[in-house]
Every structure is written in structure tokens, then in C-alpha cells.
Amino acid sequence: KMCSISGYTGNLRAGVLGIFKESLHHRGPDDHGIFEDNLVHLSMNRLAIIDLENGNQPMFNDKRTMVIIFNGEIYNYIELKKRLNSEGVNFSTSSDTEVVLKAYEKWGIDFLNELNGMYAFAIYDMGISKMILSRDKMGEKPLYYQLSKNDNDLFFASEYNSLKQITDLNPGEHSNFNYDAAAWYFGYKAMPSEKTISKNIHKLSPGSFLIYDLKSKKNQIKKYYSVNSKTKFK
């Protein structure tokens, strides 16, 4: 397993980042980093593969108006980096994480069409007060999310069990059991890509991105890739 990402929005909740760190330590034992402000709290456990010295996360853009936590590998990051260089973008690391962040900064959400790899990431765009979660086309890297019932804050993590450990989000285990998902599993040995065994916890579908507005506390999920179509996201 390679790295983990996790985080939540809204007011500080004591102990939550600690739960994320400890429950996901096995995915990234080499380094741990956090970012927090009044709106967003991010945690990242890293298994160092590329740019061992300078690739630590969370990672910022040059103006420190965007921050990313990233799990995975971008196979064509060198080619993308050359394209961005030709458009005047400079880099301070050799990490594919920085390429993802600066591709978003330069090209906007359409940059997802250019990525070739396995990944799950979260970008906090402070300029527009939005959190962006995305998952690779085939869903090789996991990403789970949940909205709190009281205030609609967003919680996300690389593993289901990390979200289940936040007990104030999951009261009443029996009432939250997803019988529909269980029927799918026992009937087909699989379940729809967005479902889990809990009604409250969801998977972000492969080839999708979620945009969460920190002001309105509303989210929108869109597909940017489908195996049935080569049409790019518009």
C-alpha cells in the first residue's frame, strides 16, 4: 500500500486527526504531515517513493493559496511537467504531487483528463473556498467520504475503517447498516462503486471528482471518465 490521505472540514474536532494518523500509519510509515486552518484539517501518511527529500506533504503552490495531499503515482508526470514548464510554470521538487497541484492551478479541473496513473487526492483551493477530491479512472486507489448529519461537514479517508472510528459520526451501528449494499454483495460478490456496508459512508466512484463548497457546505460529484466513452469532461 502506498500512502494515505484523510481530513475533514469545519470546526476543530479534538482527536480526529490523531485517529486518522494512527489508523492509517500502516499505509505510510515514512512521514506524517498535517495542515489546519479555520475551515480545513488535513492529514497525510507517506510512503516515500519519488523525491525522498523534498516530496513531503501537505504540499503548497508558490502563493500558498492551494494545498494538496496525494496518494498514488502519476505515470506521465514527467511529460506533464515539461508541458507546464513550456507554459511558464516552475517547480521546486521532483515530485509528481507538485505536478498534480500545479496542473490544477494552471489548467483548472480539466487537468484530470491529462492524468495517467493511479491516485486519490484532495486539493484545498483557498481562493474559491472549495475542497476537491478525486479518484483515478479505474479506482485503483481508494477514497471514502462522509457528511456529518448535524452540520454537513465533509470527512474523508483512504480507508473505510478510519471513518468508522470517529464515533460521533456513526451513532447506532445497527440503524446505519446498509442492507441494500449487503444484498448486492451476497448476490453478486460485489457492490455498486459508491456504496459501502454503511449507509453513512460512501466511496467516491472511479473516474469521478467531488467539489465541496466550504461556504454553503454543499457538494457536487461529477464523472470525468467512463470506460464506455472517451469523451472528456466538459
PDB file of C-alpha atoms in Angstrom:
ATOM      1  CA  LYS A   1       0.000   0.000   0.000  1.00  0.00           C
ATOM      2  CA  MET A   2       1.242   3.471  -0.796  1.00  0.00           C
ATOM      3  CA  CYS A   3       0.437   6.490   1.394  1.00  0.00           C
ATOM      4  CA  SER A   4      -2.868   7.649   2.816  1.00  0.00           C
ATOM      5  CA  ILE A   5      -4.849  10.860   2.782  1.00  0.00           C
ATOM      6  CA  SER A   6      -7.532  11.991   5.200  1.00  0.00           C
ATOM      7  CA  GLY A   7      -9.162  15.099   6.534  1.00  0.00           C
ATOM      8  CA  TYR A   8     -12.292  16.992   7.411  1.00  0.00           C
ATOM      9  CA  THR A   9     -13.873  20.417   7.174  1.00  0.00           C
ATOM     10  CA  GLY A  10     -15.420  22.711   9.758  1.00  0.00           C
ATOM     11  CA  ASN A  11     -14.525  23.437  13.356  1.00  0.00           C
ATOM     12  CA  LEU A  12     -11.657  21.703  15.107  1.00  0.00           C
ATOM     13  CA  ARG A  13     -12.645  18.305  16.500  1.00  0.00           C
ATOM     14  CA  ALA A  14     -10.197  17.103  19.124  1.00  0.00           C
ATOM     15  CA  GLY A  15      -8.560  13.775  18.340  1.00  0.00           C
ATOM     16  CA  VAL A  16      -9.836  13.284  14.792  1.00  0.00           C
ATOM     17  CA  LEU A  17      -6.513  13.858  13.020  1.00  0.00           C
ATOM     18  CA  GLY A  18      -4.898  11.590  15.596  1.00  0.00           C
ATOM     19  CA  ILE A  19      -7.365   8.830  14.708  1.00  0.00           C
ATOM     20  CA  PHE A  20      -6.586   9.291  11.035  1.00  0.00           C
ATOM     21  CA  LYS A  21      -2.834   9.234  11.644  1.00  0.00           C
ATOM     22  CA  GLU A  22      -2.810   6.083  13.753  1.00  0.00           C
ATOM     23  CA  SER A  23      -5.406   4.113  11.792  1.00  0.00           C
ATOM     24  CA  LEU A  24      -3.595   4.790   8.505  1.00  0.00           C
ATOM     25  CA  HIS A  25       0.006   4.531   9.712  1.00  0.00           C
ATOM     26  CA  HIS A  26       0.495   1.152   8.008  1.00  0.00           C
ATOM     27  CA  ARG A  27      -0.068   2.789   4.630  1.00  0.00           C
ATOM     28  CA  GLY A  28       2.659   5.405   5.069  1.00  0.00           C
ATOM     29  CA  PRO A  29       5.265   4.847   7.790  1.00  0.00           C
ATOM     30  CA  ASP A  30       7.953   7.168   6.389  1.00  0.00           C
ATOM     31  CA  ASP A  31       6.480  10.562   7.199  1.00  0.00           C
ATOM     32  CA  HIS A  32       3.368  12.287   8.510  1.00  0.00           C
ATOM     33  CA  GLY A  33       2.184  15.797   7.826  1.00  0.00           C
ATOM     34  CA  ILE A  34      -0.838  17.917   8.696  1.00  0.00           C
ATOM     35  CA  PHE A  35      -2.405  21.177   7.599  1.00  0.00           C
ATOM     36  CA  GLU A  36      -5.038  23.080   9.521  1.00  0.00           C
ATOM     37  CA  ASP A  37      -6.822  26.404   9.294  1.00  0.00           C
ATOM     38  CA  ASN A  38     -10.273  27.519  10.440  1.00  0.00           C
ATOM     39  CA  LEU A  39     -12.038  25.644   7.628  1.00  0.00           C
ATOM     40  CA  VAL A  40      -9.957  22.591   6.748  1.00  0.00           C
ATOM     41  CA  HIS A  41      -7.922  19.937   8.574  1.00  0.00           C
ATOM     42  CA  LEU A  42      -5.724  17.580   6.518  1.00  0.00           C
ATOM     43  CA  SER A  43      -3.537  14.605   7.391  1.00  0.00           C
ATOM     44  CA  MET A  44      -1.143  12.611   5.206  1.00  0.00           C
ATOM     45  CA  ASN A  45       0.867   9.444   5.924  1.00  0.00           C
ATOM     46  CA  ARG A  46       3.627   8.991   3.371  1.00  0.00           C
ATOM     47  CA  LEU A  47       5.473   6.003   1.943  1.00  0.00           C
ATOM     48  CA  ALA A  48       8.352   7.792   0.203  1.00  0.00           C
ATOM     49  CA  ILE A  49       8.873   6.688  -3.413  1.00  0.00           C
ATOM     50  CA  ILE A  50       9.624   9.750  -5.565  1.00  0.00           C
ATOM     51  CA  ASP A  51      11.742  12.711  -4.405  1.00  0.00           C
ATOM     52  CA  LEU A  52      12.521  11.270  -0.994  1.00  0.00           C
ATOM     53  CA  GLU A  53      13.908  14.528   0.407  1.00  0.00           C
ATOM     54  CA  ASN A  54      11.500  17.152  -0.974  1.00  0.00           C
ATOM     55  CA  GLY A  55       8.248  15.311  -1.587  1.00  0.00           C
ATOM     56  CA  ASN A  56       6.739  15.630   1.886  1.00  0.00           C
ATOM     57  CA  GLN A  57       3.101  16.592   2.181  1.00  0.00           C
ATOM     58  CA  PRO A  58       0.868  18.527   2.550  1.00  0.00           C
ATOM     59  CA  MET A  59       2.337  20.496  -0.348  1.00  0.00           C
ATOM     60  CA  PHE A  60       1.568  24.091  -1.329  1.00  0.00           C
ATOM     61  CA  ASN A  61       1.608  26.083  -4.530  1.00  0.00           C
ATOM     62  CA  ASP A  62       4.039  29.006  -4.706  1.00  0.00           C
ATOM     63  CA  LYS A  63       1.487  31.552  -3.453  1.00  0.00           C
ATOM     64  CA  ARG A  64       0.313  29.205  -0.681  1.00  0.00           C
ATOM     65  CA  THR A  65      -3.265  29.594  -1.834  1.00  0.00           C
ATOM     66  CA  MET A  66      -3.648  25.879  -2.601  1.00  0.00           C
ATOM     67  CA  VAL A  67      -2.624  22.773  -0.694  1.00  0.00           C
ATOM     68  CA  ILE A  68      -2.686  19.130  -1.756  1.00  0.00           C
ATOM     69  CA  ILE A  69      -2.457  15.704  -0.154  1.00  0.00           C
ATOM     70  CA  PHE A  70      -1.903  12.933  -2.677  1.00  0.00           C
ATOM     71  CA  ASN A  71      -1.824   9.133  -2.676  1.00  0.00           C
ATOM     72  CA  GLY A  72      -0.599   7.275  -5.735  1.00  0.00           C
ATOM     73  CA  GLU A  73       1.596   7.647  -8.767  1.00  0.00           C
ATOM     74  CA  ILE A  74       1.260   9.670 -11.970  1.00  0.00           C
ATOM     75  CA  TYR A  75       2.888   7.715 -14.795  1.00  0.00           C
ATOM     76  CA  ASN A  76       3.118  10.643 -17.205  1.00  0.00           C
ATOM     77  CA  TYR A  77       4.177  13.306 -14.702  1.00  0.00           C
ATOM     78  CA  ILE A  78       7.486  13.978 -16.488  1.00  0.00           C
ATOM     79  CA  GLU A  79       5.671  14.742 -19.752  1.00  0.00           C
ATOM     80  CA  LEU A  80       3.148  16.940 -17.928  1.00  0.00           C
ATOM     81  CA  LYS A  81       5.941  18.741 -16.139  1.00  0.00           C
ATOM     82  CA  LYS A  82       7.621  19.541 -19.457  1.00  0.00           C
ATOM     83  CA  ARG A  83       4.341  20.927 -20.820  1.00  0.00           C
ATOM     84  CA  LEU A  84       3.848  23.070 -17.755  1.00  0.00           C
ATOM     85  CA  ASN A  85       7.453  24.282 -17.946  1.00  0.00           C
ATOM     86  CA  SER A  86       6.816  25.364 -21.523  1.00  0.00           C
ATOM     87  CA  GLU A  87       3.855  27.407 -20.258  1.00  0.00           C
ATOM     88  CA  GLY A  88       5.985  29.208 -17.679  1.00  0.00           C
ATOM     89  CA  VAL A  89       5.337  27.040 -14.626  1.00  0.00           C
ATOM     90  CA  ASN A  90       8.302  26.483 -12.313  1.00  0.00           C
ATOM     91  CA  PHE A  91       8.873  23.595  -9.918  1.00  0.00           C
ATOM     92  CA  SER A  92      10.770  23.301  -6.662  1.00  0.00           C
ATOM     93  CA  THR A  93      10.630  19.498  -6.274  1.00  0.00           C
ATOM     94  CA  SER A  94      10.885  16.379  -8.418  1.00  0.00           C
ATOM     95  CA  SER A  95       7.606  15.057  -7.026  1.00  0.00           C
ATOM     96  CA  ASP A  96       4.618  14.041  -9.122  1.00  0.00           C
ATOM     97  CA  THR A  97       2.478  15.561  -6.343  1.00  0.00           C
ATOM     98  CA  GLU A  98       3.700  19.034  -7.253  1.00  0.00           C
ATOM     99  CA  VAL A  99       2.881  18.341 -10.900  1.00  0.00           C
ATOM    100  CA  VAL A 100      -0.707  17.452  -9.965  1.00  0.00           C
ATOM    101  CA  LEU A 101      -1.144  20.602  -7.899  1.00  0.00           C
ATOM    102  CA  LYS A 102       0.371  22.951 -10.466  1.00  0.00           C
ATOM    103  CA  ALA A 103      -1.518  21.290 -13.323  1.00  0.00           C
ATOM    104  CA  TYR A 104      -4.735  22.058 -11.454  1.00  0.00           C
ATOM    105  CA  GLU A 105      -3.561  25.597 -10.775  1.00  0.00           C
ATOM    106  CA  LYS A 106      -2.712  26.166 -14.450  1.00  0.00           C
ATOM    107  CA  TRP A 107      -5.447  24.258 -16.266  1.00  0.00           C
ATOM    108  CA  GLY A 108      -8.294  24.046 -13.763  1.00  0.00           C
ATOM    109  CA  ILE A 109     -10.381  20.935 -13.170  1.00  0.00           C
ATOM    110  CA  ASP A 110      -9.977  19.887 -16.816  1.00  0.00           C
ATOM    111  CA  PHE A 111      -6.450  18.795 -15.907  1.00  0.00           C
ATOM    112  CA  LEU A 112      -7.935  15.491 -14.743  1.00  0.00           C
ATOM    113  CA  ASN A 113      -8.239  14.495 -18.390  1.00  0.00           C
ATOM    114  CA  GLU A 114      -4.443  14.707 -18.703  1.00  0.00           C
ATOM    115  CA  LEU A 115      -3.541  12.404 -15.816  1.00  0.00           C
ATOM    116  CA  ASN A 116      -2.388   8.858 -16.433  1.00  0.00           C
ATOM    117  CA  GLY A 117      -1.914   6.925 -13.235  1.00  0.00           C
ATOM    118  CA  MET A 118      -3.385   5.558 -10.041  1.00  0.00           C
ATOM    119  CA  TYR A 119      -4.309   8.161  -7.480  1.00  0.00           C
ATOM    120  CA  ALA A 120      -6.600   9.686  -4.919  1.00  0.00           C
ATOM    121  CA  PHE A 121      -6.075  13.251  -3.792  1.00  0.00           C
ATOM    122  CA  ALA A 122      -7.564  16.244  -2.032  1.00  0.00           C
ATOM    123  CA  ILE A 123      -6.880  19.828  -3.084  1.00  0.00           C
ATOM    124  CA  TYR A 124      -7.938  22.714  -0.875  1.00  0.00           C
ATOM    125  CA  ASP A 125      -8.329  25.778  -3.086  1.00  0.00           C
ATOM    126  CA  MET A 126      -8.384  28.649  -0.624  1.00  0.00           C
ATOM    127  CA  GLY A 127      -9.096  31.266  -3.283  1.00  0.00           C
ATOM    128  CA  ILE A 128     -12.512  29.811  -4.050  1.00  0.00           C
ATOM    129  CA  SER A 129     -13.107  28.170  -0.633  1.00  0.00           C
ATOM    130  CA  LYS A 130     -13.548  24.708  -2.094  1.00  0.00           C
ATOM    131  CA  MET A 131     -12.231  21.228  -1.424  1.00  0.00           C
ATOM    132  CA  ILE A 132     -11.712  18.937  -4.406  1.00  0.00           C
ATOM    133  CA  LEU A 133     -11.462  15.167  -4.024  1.00  0.00           C
ATOM    134  CA  SER A 134     -10.704  12.919  -6.977  1.00  0.00           C
ATOM    135  CA  ARG A 135     -10.000   9.283  -7.757  1.00  0.00           C
ATOM    136  CA  ASP A 136      -8.260   7.654 -10.703  1.00  0.00           C
ATOM    137  CA  LYS A 137     -10.090   6.353 -13.755  1.00  0.00           C
ATOM    138  CA  MET A 138     -10.111   2.674 -12.740  1.00  0.00           C
ATOM    139  CA  GLY A 139     -10.426   3.215  -8.995  1.00  0.00           C
ATOM    140  CA  GLU A 140      -7.112   1.604  -8.071  1.00  0.00           C
ATOM    141  CA  LYS A 141      -6.651   3.977  -5.140  1.00  0.00           C
ATOM    142  CA  PRO A 142      -9.427   4.054  -2.519  1.00  0.00           C
ATOM    143  CA  LEU A 143     -11.210   7.128  -1.212  1.00  0.00           C
ATOM    144  CA  TYR A 144     -14.128   7.154   1.236  1.00  0.00           C
ATOM    145  CA  TYR A 145     -16.159  10.112   2.425  1.00  0.00           C
ATOM    146  CA  GLN A 146     -18.947  11.000   4.818  1.00  0.00           C
ATOM    147  CA  LEU A 147     -21.022  14.075   5.608  1.00  0.00           C
ATOM    148  CA  SER A 148     -21.850  14.774   9.255  1.00  0.00           C
ATOM    149  CA  LYS A 149     -25.574  14.871   9.909  1.00  0.00           C
ATOM    150  CA  ASN A 150     -25.646  17.904  12.183  1.00  0.00           C
ATOM    151  CA  ASP A 151     -23.638  20.405  10.123  1.00  0.00           C
ATOM    152  CA  ASN A 152     -22.894  18.685   6.797  1.00  0.00           C
ATOM    153  CA  ASP A 153     -19.121  18.868   7.263  1.00  0.00           C
ATOM    154  CA  LEU A 154     -17.088  16.657   4.935  1.00  0.00           C
ATOM    155  CA  PHE A 155     -14.882  13.841   6.255  1.00  0.00           C
ATOM    156  CA  PHE A 156     -12.721  11.656   4.019  1.00  0.00           C
ATOM    157  CA  ALA A 157     -10.042   8.980   4.292  1.00  0.00           C
ATOM    158  CA  SER A 158      -8.214   6.337   2.305  1.00  0.00           C
ATOM    159  CA  GLU A 159      -9.824   3.549   4.333  1.00  0.00           C
ATOM    160  CA  TYR A 160     -13.368   2.825   5.471  1.00  0.00           C
ATOM    161  CA  ASN A 161     -12.351   1.855   9.000  1.00  0.00           C
ATOM    162  CA  SER A 162     -10.760   5.237   9.629  1.00  0.00           C
ATOM    163  CA  LEU A 163     -14.124   6.937   9.220  1.00  0.00           C
ATOM    164  CA  LYS A 164     -15.883   4.267  11.280  1.00  0.00           C
ATOM    165  CA  GLN A 165     -13.619   5.062  14.229  1.00  0.00           C
ATOM    166  CA  ILE A 166     -14.997   8.596  14.502  1.00  0.00           C
ATOM    167  CA  THR A 167     -17.819   7.532  16.771  1.00  0.00           C
ATOM    168  CA  ASP A 168     -19.771  10.816  16.853  1.00  0.00           C
ATOM    169  CA  LEU A 169     -20.301  10.447  13.103  1.00  0.00           C
ATOM    170  CA  ASN A 170     -21.614   6.905  13.351  1.00  0.00           C
ATOM    171  CA  PRO A 171     -24.151   6.549  16.170  1.00  0.00           C
ATOM    172  CA  GLY A 172     -26.331   3.447  16.153  1.00  0.00           C
ATOM    173  CA  GLU A 173     -24.380   0.795  14.258  1.00  0.00           C
ATOM    174  CA  HIS A 174     -27.470  -1.317  13.502  1.00  0.00           C
ATOM    175  CA  SER A 175     -29.516   1.554  12.091  1.00  0.00           C
ATOM    176  CA  ASN A 176     -26.647   2.517   9.779  1.00  0.00           C
ATOM    177  CA  PHE A 177     -26.228  -0.954   8.264  1.00  0.00           C
ATOM    178  CA  ASN A 178     -26.719  -0.817   4.501  1.00  0.00           C
ATOM    179  CA  TYR A 179     -28.900  -3.840   3.696  1.00  0.00           C
ATOM    180  CA  ASP A 180     -29.093  -2.878   0.033  1.00  0.00           C
ATOM    181  CA  ALA A 181     -25.295  -2.965  -0.276  1.00  0.00           C
ATOM    182  CA  ALA A 182     -25.204  -6.282   1.591  1.00  0.00           C
ATOM    183  CA  ALA A 183     -27.740  -7.763  -0.844  1.00  0.00           C
ATOM    184  CA  TRP A 184     -25.565  -6.671  -3.742  1.00  0.00           C
ATOM    185  CA  TYR A 185     -22.519  -8.237  -2.134  1.00  0.00           C
ATOM    186  CA  PHE A 186     -24.087 -11.596  -1.348  1.00  0.00           C
ATOM    187  CA  GLY A 187     -25.890 -11.709  -4.681  1.00  0.00           C
ATOM    188  CA  TYR A 188     -23.085 -10.582  -6.989  1.00  0.00           C
ATOM    189  CA  LYS A 189     -19.919 -10.734  -4.799  1.00  0.00           C
ATOM    190  CA  ALA A 190     -19.594  -7.016  -5.441  1.00  0.00           C
ATOM    191  CA  MET A 191     -21.485  -3.815  -4.786  1.00  0.00           C
ATOM    192  CA  PRO A 192     -22.065  -0.566  -6.703  1.00  0.00           C
ATOM    193  CA  SER A 193     -18.973   1.600  -6.755  1.00  0.00           C
ATOM    194  CA  GLU A 194     -20.352   4.324  -4.480  1.00  0.00           C
ATOM    195  CA  LYS A 195     -21.809   2.044  -1.767  1.00  0.00           C
ATOM    196  CA  THR A 196     -20.337   0.592   1.418  1.00  0.00           C
ATOM    197  CA  ILE A 197     -21.768  -1.582   4.152  1.00  0.00           C
ATOM    198  CA  SER A 198     -22.728   1.618   5.990  1.00  0.00           C
ATOM    199  CA  LYS A 199     -25.479   3.988   4.873  1.00  0.00           C
ATOM    200  CA  ASN A 200     -23.416   6.964   6.023  1.00  0.00           C
ATOM    201  CA  ILE A 201     -20.039   6.204   4.424  1.00  0.00           C
ATOM    202  CA  HIS A 202     -19.624   6.335   0.658  1.00  0.00           C
ATOM    203  CA  LYS A 203     -16.910   5.562  -1.840  1.00  0.00           C
ATOM    204  CA  LEU A 204     -16.011   8.139  -4.431  1.00  0.00           C
ATOM    205  CA  SER A 205     -16.594   6.320  -7.720  1.00  0.00           C
ATOM    206  CA  PRO A 206     -13.683   5.674 -10.109  1.00  0.00           C
ATOM    207  CA  GLY A 207     -13.153   8.439 -12.652  1.00  0.00           C
ATOM    208  CA  SER A 208     -15.037  10.961 -10.508  1.00  0.00           C
ATOM    209  CA  PHE A 209     -14.369  14.125  -8.583  1.00  0.00           C
ATOM    210  CA  LEU A 210     -16.197  15.756  -5.697  1.00  0.00           C
ATOM    211  CA  ILE A 211     -16.268  19.512  -5.183  1.00  0.00           C
ATOM    212  CA  TYR A 212     -17.252  20.614  -1.681  1.00  0.00           C
ATOM    213  CA  ASP A 213     -18.114  24.275  -1.147  1.00  0.00           C
ATOM    214  CA  LEU A 214     -16.833  25.342   2.259  1.00  0.00           C
ATOM    215  CA  LYS A 215     -19.258  28.274   2.439  1.00  0.00           C
ATOM    216  CA  SER A 216     -22.517  26.577   1.505  1.00  0.00           C
ATOM    217  CA  LYS A 217     -21.429  23.147   2.832  1.00  0.00           C
ATOM    218  CA  LYS A 218     -22.826  21.542  -0.300  1.00  0.00           C
ATOM    219  CA  ASN A 219     -21.069  19.103  -2.588  1.00  0.00           C
ATOM    220  CA  GLN A 220     -21.290  18.082  -6.214  1.00  0.00           C
ATOM    221  CA  ILE A 221     -19.960  14.878  -7.736  1.00  0.00           C
ATOM    222  CA  LYS A 222     -19.132  14.593 -11.433  1.00  0.00           C
ATOM    223  CA  LYS A 223     -17.642  11.938 -13.676  1.00  0.00           C
ATOM    224  CA  TYR A 224     -14.606  12.947 -15.710  1.00  0.00           C
ATOM    225  CA  TYR A 225     -14.043   9.498 -17.233  1.00  0.00           C
ATOM    226  CA  SER A 226     -16.127   6.492 -18.209  1.00  0.00           C
ATOM    227  CA  VAL A 227     -14.974   3.170 -19.662  1.00  0.00           C
ATOM    228  CA  ASN A 228     -17.905   3.431 -22.077  1.00  0.00           C
ATOM    229  CA  SER A 229     -16.810   6.720 -23.527  1.00  0.00           C
ATOM    230  CA  LYS A 230     -13.650   8.587 -24.460  1.00  0.00           C
ATOM    231  CA  THR A 231     -15.440  11.914 -24.145  1.00  0.00           C
ATOM    232  CA  LYS A 232     -13.542  14.334 -21.970  1.00  0.00           C
ATOM    233  CA  PHE A 233     -15.162  16.130 -19.086  1.00  0.00           C
ATOM    234  CA  LYS A 234     -16.711  19.447 -20.058  1.00  0.00           C
TER     235      LYS A 234
END
